[in-house]
Tab-separated table of C-alpha atoms in Angstrom:
chain	number	residue	atom	x	y	z
A	1	GLU	CA	-35.130	48.662	-29.627
A	2	VAL	CA	-33.660	50.177	-26.484
A	3	GLN	CA	-30.807	47.932	-25.427
A	4	LEU	CA	-27.816	47.701	-23.119
A	5	VAL	CA	-25.194	45.015	-23.629
A	6	GLU	CA	-22.446	44.397	-21.098
A	7	SER	CA	-19.132	42.751	-21.876
A	8	GLY	CA	-15.682	42.285	-20.426
A	9	GLY	CA	-16.402	39.891	-17.604
A	10	GLY	CA	-14.270	36.877	-16.891
A	11	LEU	CA	-12.058	35.067	-14.424
A	12	VAL	CA	-9.429	37.133	-12.641
A	13	GLN	CA	-7.146	36.476	-9.693
A	14	PRO	CA	-7.519	38.366	-6.424
A	15	GLY	CA	-5.740	41.694	-6.671
A	16	GLY	CA	-6.228	41.797	-10.423
A	17	SER	CA	-8.060	44.215	-12.678
A	18	LEU	CA	-10.852	44.054	-15.199
A	19	ARG	CA	-12.651	46.587	-17.361
A	20	LEU	CA	-16.319	46.150	-18.078
A	21	SER	CA	-18.107	47.814	-20.966
A	22	CYS	CA	-21.766	48.548	-21.608
A	23	ALA	CA	-22.893	49.350	-25.143
A	24	ALA	CA	-26.102	51.330	-25.470
A	25	SER	CA	-28.348	51.366	-28.510
A	26	GLY	CA	-31.860	52.392	-29.497
A	27	PHE	CA	-31.854	55.665	-27.568
A	28	THR	CA	-29.897	58.897	-27.279
A	29	PHE	CA	-27.238	57.934	-24.758
A	30	SER	CA	-25.664	61.249	-23.765
A	31	PRO	CA	-28.489	62.819	-21.706
A	32	TYR	CA	-28.988	59.785	-19.503
A	33	GLY	CA	-27.310	59.019	-16.239
A	34	MET	CA	-26.109	55.442	-16.009
A	35	ASN	CA	-25.592	52.983	-13.191
A	36	TRP	CA	-23.683	49.824	-12.424
A	37	VAL	CA	-25.405	47.254	-10.217
A	38	ARG	CA	-24.134	43.821	-9.256
A	39	GLN	CA	-25.570	40.620	-7.891
A	40	ALA	CA	-23.438	38.048	-6.126
A	41	PRO	CA	-24.419	34.413	-6.700
A	42	GLY	CA	-27.706	33.699	-4.924
A	43	LYS	CA	-27.808	37.162	-3.378
A	44	GLY	CA	-29.682	40.407	-3.847
A	45	LEU	CA	-28.953	43.512	-5.873
A	46	GLU	CA	-26.197	45.933	-4.897
A	47	TRP	CA	-25.936	49.391	-6.446
A	48	LEU	CA	-22.312	50.253	-7.242
A	49	SER	CA	-21.979	53.482	-9.158
A	50	TYR	CA	-23.737	56.321	-10.941
A	51	ILE	CA	-22.440	58.654	-13.633
A	52	ARG	CA	-24.342	61.618	-14.983
A	53	GLY	CA	-24.796	62.177	-18.715
A	54	ASN	CA	-21.965	64.679	-19.012
A	55	SER	CA	-19.772	62.843	-16.469
A	56	ASP	CA	-19.763	65.817	-14.083
A	57	THR	CA	-21.357	63.827	-11.278
A	58	ILE	CA	-20.073	60.429	-10.199
A	59	TYR	CA	-20.889	58.420	-7.110
A	60	TYR	CA	-19.820	55.059	-5.733
A	61	ALA	CA	-20.952	52.647	-3.089
A	62	ASP	CA	-18.603	52.469	-0.129
A	63	SER	CA	-17.793	48.863	-1.007
A	64	VAL	CA	-16.064	49.852	-4.257
A	65	GLU	CA	-14.977	53.461	-3.757
A	66	GLY	CA	-11.269	53.838	-4.409
A	67	ARG	CA	-11.075	50.542	-6.312
A	68	PHE	CA	-13.619	50.970	-9.120
A	69	THR	CA	-13.832	53.835	-11.606
A	70	VAL	CA	-16.834	54.541	-13.793
A	71	SER	CA	-16.537	56.447	-17.061
A	72	ARG	CA	-18.396	56.905	-20.310
A	73	ASP	CA	-17.788	57.845	-23.918
A	74	ASN	CA	-20.905	59.474	-25.316
A	75	ALA	CA	-19.478	59.483	-28.833
A	76	LYS	CA	-19.315	55.687	-28.630
A	77	ASN	CA	-22.565	55.263	-26.671
A	78	SER	CA	-20.590	53.338	-24.099
A	79	LEU	CA	-20.265	53.058	-20.341
A	80	TYR	CA	-17.281	51.535	-18.564
A	81	LEU	CA	-16.327	50.200	-15.167
A	82	GLN	CA	-12.638	49.858	-14.401
A	83	MET	CA	-12.241	47.446	-11.504
A	84	ASN	CA	-8.916	47.271	-9.671
A	85	SER	CA	-7.726	45.441	-6.567
A	86	LEU	CA	-10.407	42.834	-7.084
A	87	ARG	CA	-11.403	40.634	-4.168
A	88	THR	CA	-13.190	37.317	-4.013
A	89	ASP	CA	-16.321	39.068	-2.742
A	90	ASP	CA	-16.452	41.066	-5.983
A	91	THR	CA	-17.554	37.868	-7.713
A	92	ALA	CA	-20.938	38.703	-9.195
A	93	LEU	CA	-23.065	39.353	-12.234
A	94	TYR	CA	-22.567	42.992	-13.194
A	95	TYR	CA	-25.401	44.944	-14.780
A	96	CYS	CA	-25.470	48.354	-16.349
A	97	ALA	CA	-28.767	50.189	-16.057
A	98	ARG	CA	-30.157	53.413	-17.459
A	99	ASP	CA	-31.144	56.006	-14.918
A	100	ARG	CA	-34.677	57.356	-14.895
A	101	ALA	CA	-35.185	60.826	-13.484
A	102	ASN	CA	-32.328	60.560	-10.937
A	103	SER	CA	-34.428	58.060	-9.081
A	104	ASP	CA	-34.609	54.547	-10.453
A	105	MET	CA	-33.462	52.397	-13.364
A	106	ASP	CA	-35.706	51.678	-16.300
A	107	VAL	CA	-33.508	49.783	-18.755
A	108	TRP	CA	-31.126	46.984	-17.804
A	109	GLY	CA	-28.631	44.896	-19.667
A	110	LYS	CA	-28.417	41.128	-19.246
A	111	GLY	CA	-25.197	41.403	-17.282
A	112	THR	CA	-21.643	40.130	-17.501
A	113	THR	CA	-20.132	37.705	-15.001
A	114	VAL	CA	-17.004	38.485	-13.023
A	115	THR	CA	-15.332	35.704	-11.072
A	116	VAL	CA	-12.471	36.545	-8.739
A	117	SER	CA	-10.630	33.410	-7.740
A	118	SER	CA	-7.150	31.999	-7.506
B	1	GLU	CA	-27.646	55.853	5.370
B	2	ILE	CA	-31.159	54.749	4.527
B	3	VAL	CA	-31.875	51.047	4.936
B	4	LEU	CA	-34.783	49.335	3.185
B	5	THR	CA	-36.251	46.276	4.880
B	6	GLN	CA	-38.565	44.012	2.914
B	7	SER	CA	-41.027	41.542	4.350
B	8	PRO	CA	-41.752	38.757	4.227
B	9	ALA	CA	-38.621	37.120	2.854
B	10	THR	CA	-40.755	34.511	1.118
B	11	LEU	CA	-44.430	34.547	0.206
B	12	SER	CA	-46.039	31.250	-0.722
B	13	LEU	CA	-49.224	31.713	-2.718
B	14	SER	CA	-51.262	30.150	-5.501
B	15	PRO	CA	-52.150	31.575	-8.911
B	16	GLY	CA	-55.154	33.850	-8.630
B	17	GLU	CA	-54.366	34.912	-5.069
B	18	ARG	CA	-53.480	38.408	-3.978
B	19	ALA	CA	-49.878	39.189	-3.033
B	20	THR	CA	-48.947	41.959	-0.633
B	21	LEU	CA	-45.260	42.822	-0.272
B	22	SER	CA	-43.874	45.338	2.189
B	23	CYS	CA	-40.859	47.632	2.123
B	24	ARG	CA	-39.973	49.775	5.118
B	25	ALA	CA	-37.433	52.599	5.040
B	26	SER	CA	-35.303	53.453	8.070
B	27	GLN	CA	-36.271	57.117	7.659
B	28	SER	CA	-38.771	59.042	5.626
B	29	ILE	CA	-38.140	58.975	1.881
B	30	SER	CA	-41.341	60.696	0.754
B	31	ILE	CA	-42.479	58.769	-2.338
B	32	SER	CA	-39.021	58.091	-3.721
B	33	LEU	CA	-39.315	54.335	-4.018
B	34	ALA	CA	-39.233	51.910	-6.903
B	35	TRP	CA	-40.111	48.229	-7.228
B	36	TYR	CA	-38.421	45.701	-9.503
B	37	GLN	CA	-39.238	42.147	-10.517
B	38	GLN	CA	-36.482	39.636	-11.195
B	39	LYS	CA	-37.067	36.197	-12.636
B	40	PRO	CA	-34.373	33.481	-12.547
B	41	GLY	CA	-31.660	34.109	-15.109
B	42	GLN	CA	-33.066	37.504	-16.051
B	43	ALA	CA	-32.200	41.104	-15.330
B	44	PRO	CA	-34.434	43.103	-12.996
B	45	ARG	CA	-37.394	44.883	-14.562
B	46	LEU	CA	-38.762	48.173	-13.304
B	47	LEU	CA	-42.384	47.749	-12.192
B	48	ILE	CA	-43.257	50.822	-10.130
B	49	TYR	CA	-41.589	54.197	-9.693
B	50	ASP	CA	-42.316	57.082	-7.332
B	51	ALA	CA	-44.105	54.604	-5.073
B	52	SER	CA	-47.256	54.230	-7.151
B	53	ASN	CA	-46.611	54.810	-10.855
B	54	ARG	CA	-46.532	51.780	-13.119
B	55	ALA	CA	-43.644	51.678	-15.544
B	56	THR	CA	-44.281	51.322	-19.253
B	57	GLY	CA	-45.915	48.048	-20.194
B	58	ILE	CA	-46.559	46.863	-16.635
B	59	PRO	CA	-49.964	45.187	-16.203
B	60	ALA	CA	-52.609	46.853	-14.096
B	61	ARG	CA	-52.618	43.962	-11.589
B	62	PHE	CA	-49.410	45.477	-10.185
B	63	SER	CA	-49.923	48.462	-7.921
B	64	GLY	CA	-47.784	50.358	-5.464
B	65	SER	CA	-48.719	52.502	-2.517
B	66	GLY	CA	-47.242	54.253	0.474
B	67	SER	CA	-45.170	57.242	1.429
B	68	GLY	CA	-42.754	58.216	4.149
B	69	THR	CA	-41.408	54.970	5.562
B	70	ASP	CA	-43.961	52.295	4.649
B	71	PHE	CA	-44.576	51.031	1.140
B	72	THR	CA	-46.548	48.187	-0.386
B	73	LEU	CA	-46.465	46.371	-3.696
B	74	THR	CA	-49.710	44.556	-4.433
B	75	ILE	CA	-50.325	41.999	-7.137
B	76	SER	CA	-54.098	41.736	-7.292
B	77	SER	CA	-54.329	38.264	-8.833
B	78	LEU	CA	-51.161	36.273	-9.342
B	79	GLU	CA	-50.431	34.992	-12.806
B	80	PRO	CA	-47.978	32.085	-13.280
B	81	GLU	CA	-45.386	34.488	-14.690
B	82	ASP	CA	-45.488	36.650	-11.530
B	83	PHE	CA	-43.657	34.126	-9.382
B	84	ALA	CA	-40.312	35.845	-8.977
B	85	VAL	CA	-38.209	37.920	-6.595
B	86	TYR	CA	-39.235	41.521	-5.965
B	87	TYR	CA	-36.934	44.295	-4.789
B	88	CYS	CA	-37.642	47.794	-3.558
B	89	GLN	CA	-35.093	50.528	-4.227
B	90	HIS	CA	-34.416	54.114	-3.217
B	91	ARG	CA	-31.840	56.659	-4.230
B	92	ASN	CA	-30.576	59.059	-1.600
B	93	ASN	CA	-28.103	61.787	-2.560
B	94	TRP	CA	-27.359	59.981	-5.821
B	95	ARG	CA	-26.507	56.727	-4.055
B	96	GLY	CA	-28.829	53.815	-4.550
B	97	THR	CA	-29.945	51.194	-2.090
B	98	PHE	CA	-32.019	48.044	-2.507
B	99	GLY	CA	-34.061	46.006	-0.117
B	100	GLN	CA	-33.024	42.402	0.355
B	101	GLY	CA	-35.894	41.081	-1.752
B	102	THR	CA	-39.115	39.096	-1.343
B	103	LYS	CA	-39.491	35.820	-3.165
B	104	VAL	CA	-43.021	35.061	-4.315
B	105	GLU	CA	-43.251	31.314	-4.786
B	106	ILE	CA	-45.962	28.880	-5.717
């Protein structure tokens, strides 16, 4: 079964850091681009970041550029999101999603919750 | 930056009725548009890609159309499990953007 499982969420104070992980299984991970998408409570979807299969192409939304860093370890079938300088408006459910043909996202994890609060 | 605007924000319909959801792009995006369904407490699910292609396992009652700036998701006859929020999405120069969503409610 094709599956993505996020982990690493939790409660963190403003200005703090957190590292999210996404474990992939059921498919060959390395050729696929991967995305991070978040959803604030009661709000819509916000695309955050994309990383190509070989990590040679990385993009960020303006809202997180310079604070968040995406990476991957193909040997471990894992995707990561290092989040620094967290703000209260970063509070959200964070999803990882497999990229389909550089266009859309065909496999999603269930998400991990990040709460930024003092 | 391309902006996607969905309408209406909420669509109130009954099972068996036809649902028509709109997504308008701020500039032409050819057919590079996807639609997702999200039910409460669940992750989004890809329904339609490249404006009109159903993703794997998506029932035939879901169809997408449009090109350029105007796109439509149609659900021909609503089933109880179709009441959800629907998002359109486009990627431009590797960066993704979503519409704000349309809630289809009973």
